[in-house]
PDB file of C-alpha atoms in Angstrom:
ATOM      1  CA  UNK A  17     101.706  88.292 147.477  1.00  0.00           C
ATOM      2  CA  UNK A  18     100.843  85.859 145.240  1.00  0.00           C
ATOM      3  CA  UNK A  19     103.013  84.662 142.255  1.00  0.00           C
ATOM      4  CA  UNK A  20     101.603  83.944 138.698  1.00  0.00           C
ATOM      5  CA  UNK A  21     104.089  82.291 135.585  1.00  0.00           C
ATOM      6  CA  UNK A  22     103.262  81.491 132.468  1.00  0.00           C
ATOM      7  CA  UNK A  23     104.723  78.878 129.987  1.00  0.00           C
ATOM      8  CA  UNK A  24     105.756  78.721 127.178  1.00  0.00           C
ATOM      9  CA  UNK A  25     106.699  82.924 127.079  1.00  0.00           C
ATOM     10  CA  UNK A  26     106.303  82.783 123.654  1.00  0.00           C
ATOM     11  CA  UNK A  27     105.011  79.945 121.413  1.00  0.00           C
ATOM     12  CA  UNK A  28     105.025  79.446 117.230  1.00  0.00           C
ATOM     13  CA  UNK A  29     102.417  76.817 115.616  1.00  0.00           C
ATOM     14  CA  UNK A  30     101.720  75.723 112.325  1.00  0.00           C
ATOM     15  CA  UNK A  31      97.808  76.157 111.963  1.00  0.00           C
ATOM     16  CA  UNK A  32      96.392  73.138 112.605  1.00  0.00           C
ATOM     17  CA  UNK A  33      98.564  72.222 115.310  1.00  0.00           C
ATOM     18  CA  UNK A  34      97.710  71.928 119.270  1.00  0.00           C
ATOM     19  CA  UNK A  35      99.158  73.517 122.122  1.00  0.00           C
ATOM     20  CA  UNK A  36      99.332  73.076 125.828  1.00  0.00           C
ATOM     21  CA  UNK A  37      99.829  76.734 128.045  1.00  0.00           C
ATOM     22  CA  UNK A  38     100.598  76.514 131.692  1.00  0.00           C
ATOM     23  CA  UNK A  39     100.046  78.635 134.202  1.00  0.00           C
ATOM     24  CA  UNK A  40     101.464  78.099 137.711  1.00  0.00           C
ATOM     25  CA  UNK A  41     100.626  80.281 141.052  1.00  0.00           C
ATOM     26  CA  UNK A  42     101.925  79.886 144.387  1.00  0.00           C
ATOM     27  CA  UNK A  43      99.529  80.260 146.739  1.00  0.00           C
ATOM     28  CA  UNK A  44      95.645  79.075 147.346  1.00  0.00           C
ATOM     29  CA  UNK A  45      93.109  81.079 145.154  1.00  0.00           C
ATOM     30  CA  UNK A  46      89.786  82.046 144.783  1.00  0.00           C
ATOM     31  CA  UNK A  47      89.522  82.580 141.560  1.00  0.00           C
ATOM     32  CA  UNK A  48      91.302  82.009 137.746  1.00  0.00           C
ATOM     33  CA  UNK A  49      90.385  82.948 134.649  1.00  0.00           C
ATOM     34  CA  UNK A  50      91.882  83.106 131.086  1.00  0.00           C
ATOM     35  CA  UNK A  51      91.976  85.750 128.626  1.00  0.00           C
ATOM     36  CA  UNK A  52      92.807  86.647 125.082  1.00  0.00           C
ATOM     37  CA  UNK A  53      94.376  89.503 124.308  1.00  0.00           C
ATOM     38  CA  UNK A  54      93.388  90.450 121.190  1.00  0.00           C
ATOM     39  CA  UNK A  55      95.182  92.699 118.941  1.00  0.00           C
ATOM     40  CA  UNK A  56      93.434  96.161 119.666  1.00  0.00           C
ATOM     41  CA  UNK A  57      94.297  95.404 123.378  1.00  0.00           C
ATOM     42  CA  UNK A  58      90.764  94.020 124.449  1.00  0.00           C
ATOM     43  CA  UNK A  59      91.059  90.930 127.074  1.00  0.00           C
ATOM     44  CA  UNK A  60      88.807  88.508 125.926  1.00  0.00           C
ATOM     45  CA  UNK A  61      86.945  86.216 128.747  1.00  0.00           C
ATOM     46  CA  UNK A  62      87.743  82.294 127.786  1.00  0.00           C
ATOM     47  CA  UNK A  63      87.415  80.187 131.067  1.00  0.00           C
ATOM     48  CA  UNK A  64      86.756  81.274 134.923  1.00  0.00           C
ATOM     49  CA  UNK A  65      87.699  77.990 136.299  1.00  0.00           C
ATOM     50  CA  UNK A  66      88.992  78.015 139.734  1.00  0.00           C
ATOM     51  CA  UNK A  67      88.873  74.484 139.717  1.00  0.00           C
ATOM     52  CA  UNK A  68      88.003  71.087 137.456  1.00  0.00           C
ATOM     53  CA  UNK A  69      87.745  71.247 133.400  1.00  0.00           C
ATOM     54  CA  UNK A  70      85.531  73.362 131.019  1.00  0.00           C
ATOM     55  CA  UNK A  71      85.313  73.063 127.189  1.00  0.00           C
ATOM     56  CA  UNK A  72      84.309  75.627 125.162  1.00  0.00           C
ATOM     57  CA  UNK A  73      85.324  74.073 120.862  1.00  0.00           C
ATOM     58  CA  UNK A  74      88.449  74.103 120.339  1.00  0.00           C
ATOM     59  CA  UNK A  75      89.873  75.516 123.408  1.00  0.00           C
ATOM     60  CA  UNK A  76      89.631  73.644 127.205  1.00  0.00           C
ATOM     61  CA  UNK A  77      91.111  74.294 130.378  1.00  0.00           C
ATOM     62  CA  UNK A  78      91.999  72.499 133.726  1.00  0.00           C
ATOM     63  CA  UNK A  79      92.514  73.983 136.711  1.00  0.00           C
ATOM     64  CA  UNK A  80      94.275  71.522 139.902  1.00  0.00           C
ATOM     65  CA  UNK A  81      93.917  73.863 142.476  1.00  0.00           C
ATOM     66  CA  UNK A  82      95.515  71.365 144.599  1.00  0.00           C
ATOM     67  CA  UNK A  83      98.723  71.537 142.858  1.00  0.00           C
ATOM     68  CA  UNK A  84      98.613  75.209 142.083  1.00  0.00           C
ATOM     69  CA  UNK A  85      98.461  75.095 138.217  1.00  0.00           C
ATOM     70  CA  UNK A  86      95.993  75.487 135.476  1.00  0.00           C
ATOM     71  CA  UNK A  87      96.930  74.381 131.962  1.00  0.00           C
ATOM     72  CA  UNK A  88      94.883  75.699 128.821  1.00  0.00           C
ATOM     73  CA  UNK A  89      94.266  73.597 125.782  1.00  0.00           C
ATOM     74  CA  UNK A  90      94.521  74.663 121.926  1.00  0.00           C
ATOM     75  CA  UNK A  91      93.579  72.302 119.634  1.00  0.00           C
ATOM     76  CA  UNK A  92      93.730  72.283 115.733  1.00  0.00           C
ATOM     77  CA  UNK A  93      95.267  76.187 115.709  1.00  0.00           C
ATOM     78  CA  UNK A  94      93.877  78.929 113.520  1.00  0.00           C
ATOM     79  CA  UNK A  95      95.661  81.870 112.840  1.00  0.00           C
ATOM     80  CA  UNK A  96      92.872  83.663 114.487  1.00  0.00           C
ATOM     81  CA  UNK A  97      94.245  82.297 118.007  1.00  0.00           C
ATOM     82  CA  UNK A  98      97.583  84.389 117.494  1.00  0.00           C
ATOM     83  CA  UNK A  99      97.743  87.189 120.361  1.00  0.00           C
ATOM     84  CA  UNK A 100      98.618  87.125 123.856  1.00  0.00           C
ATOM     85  CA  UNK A 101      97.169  84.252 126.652  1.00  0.00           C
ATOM     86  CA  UNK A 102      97.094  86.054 130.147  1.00  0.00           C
ATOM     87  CA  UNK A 103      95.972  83.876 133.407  1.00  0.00           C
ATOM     88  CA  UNK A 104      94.499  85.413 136.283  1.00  0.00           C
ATOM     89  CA  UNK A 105      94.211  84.720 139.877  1.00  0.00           C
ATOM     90  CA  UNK A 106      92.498  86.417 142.800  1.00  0.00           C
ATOM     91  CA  UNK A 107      93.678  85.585 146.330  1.00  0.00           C
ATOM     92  CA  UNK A 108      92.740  87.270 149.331  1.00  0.00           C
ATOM     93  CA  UNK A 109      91.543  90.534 147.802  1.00  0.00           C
ATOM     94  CA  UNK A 110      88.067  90.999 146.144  1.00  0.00           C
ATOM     95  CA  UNK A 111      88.004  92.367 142.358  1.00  0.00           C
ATOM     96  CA  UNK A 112      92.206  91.987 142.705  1.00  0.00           C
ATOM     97  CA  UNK A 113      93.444  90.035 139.678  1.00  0.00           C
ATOM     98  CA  UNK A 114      97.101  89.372 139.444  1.00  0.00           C
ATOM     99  CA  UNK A 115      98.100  88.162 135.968  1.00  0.00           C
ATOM    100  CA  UNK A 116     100.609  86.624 134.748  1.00  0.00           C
ATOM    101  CA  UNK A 117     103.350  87.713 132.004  1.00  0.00           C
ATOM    102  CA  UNK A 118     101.493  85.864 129.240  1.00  0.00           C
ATOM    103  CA  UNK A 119     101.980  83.547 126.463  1.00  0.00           C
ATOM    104  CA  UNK A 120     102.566  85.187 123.028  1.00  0.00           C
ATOM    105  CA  UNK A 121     101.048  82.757 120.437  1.00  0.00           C
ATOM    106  CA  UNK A 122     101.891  83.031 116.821  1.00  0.00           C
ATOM    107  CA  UNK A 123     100.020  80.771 114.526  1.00  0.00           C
ATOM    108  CA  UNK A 124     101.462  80.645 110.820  1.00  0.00           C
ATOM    109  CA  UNK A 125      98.906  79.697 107.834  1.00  0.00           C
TER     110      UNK A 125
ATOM    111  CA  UNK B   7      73.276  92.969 127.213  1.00  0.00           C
ATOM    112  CA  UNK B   8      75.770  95.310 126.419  1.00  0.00           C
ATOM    113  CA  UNK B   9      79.522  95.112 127.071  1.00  0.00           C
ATOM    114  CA  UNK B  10      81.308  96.912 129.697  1.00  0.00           C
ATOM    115  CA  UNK B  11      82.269 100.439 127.455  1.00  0.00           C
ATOM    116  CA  UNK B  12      84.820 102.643 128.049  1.00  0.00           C
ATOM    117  CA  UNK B  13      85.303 106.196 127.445  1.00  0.00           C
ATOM    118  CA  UNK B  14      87.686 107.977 125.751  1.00  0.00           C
ATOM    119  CA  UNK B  15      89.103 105.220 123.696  1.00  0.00           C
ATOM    120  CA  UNK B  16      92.254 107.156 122.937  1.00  0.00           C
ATOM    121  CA  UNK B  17      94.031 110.288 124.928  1.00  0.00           C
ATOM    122  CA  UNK B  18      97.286 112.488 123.763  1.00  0.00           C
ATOM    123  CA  UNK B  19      98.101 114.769 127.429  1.00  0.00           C
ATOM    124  CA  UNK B  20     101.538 116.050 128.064  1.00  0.00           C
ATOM    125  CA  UNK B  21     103.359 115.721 131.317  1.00  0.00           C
ATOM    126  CA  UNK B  22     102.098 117.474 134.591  1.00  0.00           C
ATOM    127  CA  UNK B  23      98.038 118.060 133.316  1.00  0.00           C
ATOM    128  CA  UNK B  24      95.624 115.728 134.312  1.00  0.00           C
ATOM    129  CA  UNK B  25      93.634 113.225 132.944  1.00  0.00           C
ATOM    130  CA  UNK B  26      89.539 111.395 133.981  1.00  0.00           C
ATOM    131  CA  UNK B  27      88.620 108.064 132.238  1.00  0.00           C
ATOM    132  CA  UNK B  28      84.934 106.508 132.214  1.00  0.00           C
ATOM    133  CA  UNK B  29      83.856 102.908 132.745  1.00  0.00           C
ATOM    134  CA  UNK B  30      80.457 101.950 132.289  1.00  0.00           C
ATOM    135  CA  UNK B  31      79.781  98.240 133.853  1.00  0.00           C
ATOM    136  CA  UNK B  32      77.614  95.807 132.310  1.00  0.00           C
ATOM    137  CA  UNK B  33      73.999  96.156 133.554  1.00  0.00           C
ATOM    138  CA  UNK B  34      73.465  94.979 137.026  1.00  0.00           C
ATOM    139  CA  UNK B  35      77.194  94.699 138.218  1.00  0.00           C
ATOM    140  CA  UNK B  36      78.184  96.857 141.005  1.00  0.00           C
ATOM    141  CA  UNK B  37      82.196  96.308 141.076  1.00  0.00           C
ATOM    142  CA  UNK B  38      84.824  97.824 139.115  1.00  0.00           C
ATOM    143  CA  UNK B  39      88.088  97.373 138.807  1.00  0.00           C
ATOM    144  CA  UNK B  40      91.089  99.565 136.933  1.00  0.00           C
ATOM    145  CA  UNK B  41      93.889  97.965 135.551  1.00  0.00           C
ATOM    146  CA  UNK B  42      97.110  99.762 134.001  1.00  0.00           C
ATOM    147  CA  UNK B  43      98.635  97.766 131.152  1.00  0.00           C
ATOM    148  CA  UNK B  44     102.542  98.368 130.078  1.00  0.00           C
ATOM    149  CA  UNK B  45     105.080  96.863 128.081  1.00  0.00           C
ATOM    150  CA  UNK B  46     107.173  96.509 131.404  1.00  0.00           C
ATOM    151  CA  UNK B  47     105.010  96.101 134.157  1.00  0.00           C
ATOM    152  CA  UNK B  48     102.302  93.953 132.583  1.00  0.00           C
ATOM    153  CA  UNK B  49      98.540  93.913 133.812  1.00  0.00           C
ATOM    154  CA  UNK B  50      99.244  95.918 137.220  1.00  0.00           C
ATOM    155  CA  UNK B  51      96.273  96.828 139.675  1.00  0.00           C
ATOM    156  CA  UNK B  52      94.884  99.747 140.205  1.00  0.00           C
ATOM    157  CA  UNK B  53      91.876  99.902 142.698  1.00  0.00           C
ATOM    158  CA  UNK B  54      88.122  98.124 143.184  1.00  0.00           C
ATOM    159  CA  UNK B  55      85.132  99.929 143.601  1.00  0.00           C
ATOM    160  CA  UNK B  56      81.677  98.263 145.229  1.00  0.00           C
ATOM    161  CA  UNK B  57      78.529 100.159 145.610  1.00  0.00           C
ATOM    162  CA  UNK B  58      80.449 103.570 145.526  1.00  0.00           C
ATOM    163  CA  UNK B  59      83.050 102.363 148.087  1.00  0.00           C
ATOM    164  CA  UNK B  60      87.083 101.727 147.554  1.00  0.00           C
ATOM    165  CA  UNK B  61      87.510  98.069 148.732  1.00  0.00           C
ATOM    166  CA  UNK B  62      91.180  97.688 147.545  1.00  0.00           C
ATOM    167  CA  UNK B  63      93.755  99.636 146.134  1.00  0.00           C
ATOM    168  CA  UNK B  64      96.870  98.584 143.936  1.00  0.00           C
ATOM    169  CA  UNK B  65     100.291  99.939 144.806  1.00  0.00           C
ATOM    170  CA  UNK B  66     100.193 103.245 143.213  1.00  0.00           C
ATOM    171  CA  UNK B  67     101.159 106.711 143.778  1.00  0.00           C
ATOM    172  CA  UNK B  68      98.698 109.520 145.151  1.00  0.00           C
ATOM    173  CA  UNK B  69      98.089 110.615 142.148  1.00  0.00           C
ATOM    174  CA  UNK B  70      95.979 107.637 140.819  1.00  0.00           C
ATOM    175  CA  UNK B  71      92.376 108.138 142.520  1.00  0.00           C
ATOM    176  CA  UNK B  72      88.875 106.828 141.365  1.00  0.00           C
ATOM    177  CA  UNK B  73      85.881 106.899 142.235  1.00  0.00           C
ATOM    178  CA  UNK B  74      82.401 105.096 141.818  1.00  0.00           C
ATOM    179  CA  UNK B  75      78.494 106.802 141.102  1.00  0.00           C
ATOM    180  CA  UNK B  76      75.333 105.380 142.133  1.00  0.00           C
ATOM    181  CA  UNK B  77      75.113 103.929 138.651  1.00  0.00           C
ATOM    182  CA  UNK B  78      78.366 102.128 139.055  1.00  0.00           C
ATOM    183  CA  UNK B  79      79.445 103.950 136.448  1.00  0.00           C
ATOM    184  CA  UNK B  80      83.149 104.702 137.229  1.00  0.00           C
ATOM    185  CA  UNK B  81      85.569 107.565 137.072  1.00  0.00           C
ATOM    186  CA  UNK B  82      89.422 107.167 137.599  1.00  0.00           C
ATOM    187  CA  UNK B  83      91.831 110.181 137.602  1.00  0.00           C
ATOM    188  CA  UNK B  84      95.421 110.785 137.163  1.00  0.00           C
ATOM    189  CA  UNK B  85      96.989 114.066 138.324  1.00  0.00           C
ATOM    190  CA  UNK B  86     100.472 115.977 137.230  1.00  0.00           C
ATOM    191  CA  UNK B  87     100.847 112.782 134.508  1.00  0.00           C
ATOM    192  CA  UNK B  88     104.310 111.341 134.190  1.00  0.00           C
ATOM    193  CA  UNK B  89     106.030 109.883 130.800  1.00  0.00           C
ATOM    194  CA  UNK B  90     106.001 106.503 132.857  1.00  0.00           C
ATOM    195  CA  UNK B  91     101.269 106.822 132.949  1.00  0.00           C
ATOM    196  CA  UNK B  92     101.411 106.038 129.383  1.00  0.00           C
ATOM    197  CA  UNK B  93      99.429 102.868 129.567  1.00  0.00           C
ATOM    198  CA  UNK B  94      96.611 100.919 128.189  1.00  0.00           C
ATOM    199  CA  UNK B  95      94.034 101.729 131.098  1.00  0.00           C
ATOM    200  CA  UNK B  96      91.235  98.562 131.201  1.00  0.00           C
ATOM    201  CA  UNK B  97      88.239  98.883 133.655  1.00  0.00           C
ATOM    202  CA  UNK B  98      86.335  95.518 134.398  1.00  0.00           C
ATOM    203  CA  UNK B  99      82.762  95.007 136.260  1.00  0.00           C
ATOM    204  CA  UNK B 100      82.262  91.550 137.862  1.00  0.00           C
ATOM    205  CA  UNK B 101      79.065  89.106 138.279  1.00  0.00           C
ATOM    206  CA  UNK B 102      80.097  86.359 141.021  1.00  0.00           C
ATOM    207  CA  UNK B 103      83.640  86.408 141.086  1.00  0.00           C
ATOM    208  CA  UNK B 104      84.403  86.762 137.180  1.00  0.00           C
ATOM    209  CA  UNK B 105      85.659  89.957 135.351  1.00  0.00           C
ATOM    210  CA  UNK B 106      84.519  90.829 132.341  1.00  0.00           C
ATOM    211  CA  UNK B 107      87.082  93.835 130.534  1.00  0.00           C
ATOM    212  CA  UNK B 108      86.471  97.104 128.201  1.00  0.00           C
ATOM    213  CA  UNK B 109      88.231  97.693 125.112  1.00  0.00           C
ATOM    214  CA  UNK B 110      90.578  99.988 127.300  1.00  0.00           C
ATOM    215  CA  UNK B 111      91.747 103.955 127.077  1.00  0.00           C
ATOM    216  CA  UNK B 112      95.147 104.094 125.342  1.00  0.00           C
ATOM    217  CA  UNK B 113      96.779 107.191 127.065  1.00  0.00           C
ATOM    218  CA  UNK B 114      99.692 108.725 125.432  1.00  0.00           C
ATOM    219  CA  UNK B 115     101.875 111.222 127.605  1.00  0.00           C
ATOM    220  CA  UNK B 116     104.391 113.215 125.725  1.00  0.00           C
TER     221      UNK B 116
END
């Protein structure tokens, strides 16, 4: 089946600071989407983005479907963007998401 | 327009009794999908419902089953619970390809 990694596995910031998440997958997809974990364990929607680049503030994401990687974009960190990162892809197999290990973030004040 | 919900939020069981979790979708989706959360498996899943039919199933034991109303509202149960089902249990509905999560059922089994 398909393959999902994260990277960094675990990333500290000083607030204010950007960050650059990858997320690599080995085979052609249908779909990807990333999520916030937040702390009560809710996954929080960011980007679907199976392909191209979406902005949404602070936070933007490209997807090279091409290459097999999507890389999501933090810029000028709060310490409300601590949690966990997940990506997501679907392959072959509707309503199927394989995710990834995540990317714990830690922003410090 | 309301989020998906999920029902019971939290669950103590002990091992071999069983267990039912709700998931209401967001208005006007018809799929559902369960996902089992754990510290050493990750985000694992567990089946897909459409229009009251199983489309796909996860690689888990028997005693996982769900199933899907009219509504869409969705049921899944666990039977003869193991230490190892203690999980965060997240249900999603989906509007053209993307999933949208619950707040999840954290299920303790002691």
């Amino acid at each position: 089946g398909i393959q999902v990694e994260q990277s960094p596995p675990d990333l500290i910031l000083q607030g204010g600071a950007n960050s650059t998440l990858r997320c690599n997958f080995s085979d052609s997809v249908n779909n990807l989407q990333w999520f916030h974990q937040n702390p009560w364990g809710q996954l929080i929607n960011l980007f679907y983005i199976p392909s191209g680049t979406k902005q949404n503030g602070r936070l933007s994401a490209t997807t090279v479907a091409t290459e097999r990687y999507s890389l999501l974009y933090i810029s000028s960190s709060q310490t409300t963007d601590s949690g966990v990162y997940f990506c997501a892809v679907e392959g072959g197999s509707q309503g199927n998401l394989i995710f990834g290990k995540g990317t714990k973030l830690s922003v410090k004040p | 327009k309301a989020g998906v919900t999920q029902t019971p939020r939290y669950l103590i069981k002990t091992r071999g009794q069983q267990v039912t979790l709700s998931c209401s979708p967001i208005s006007g989706h018809r799929s559902v999908s369960w996902y089992q959360q754990t510290p050493g498996q990750g985000l694992q899943f567990l089946f897909e419902y459409f229009s009251e039919t199983q489309r796909n199933k996860g690689n888990f034991p028997g005693r996982f089953s769900g199933r899907q109303f009219s509504n869409s509202r969705s049921e899944m149960n666990v039977s003869t619970l193991e230490l190892g089902d203690s999980a965060l249990y997240l249900c999603a509905s989906t509007r053209q390809g993307e999933q949208f999560f619950g707040p999840g059922t954290r299920l303790t089994v002691l």
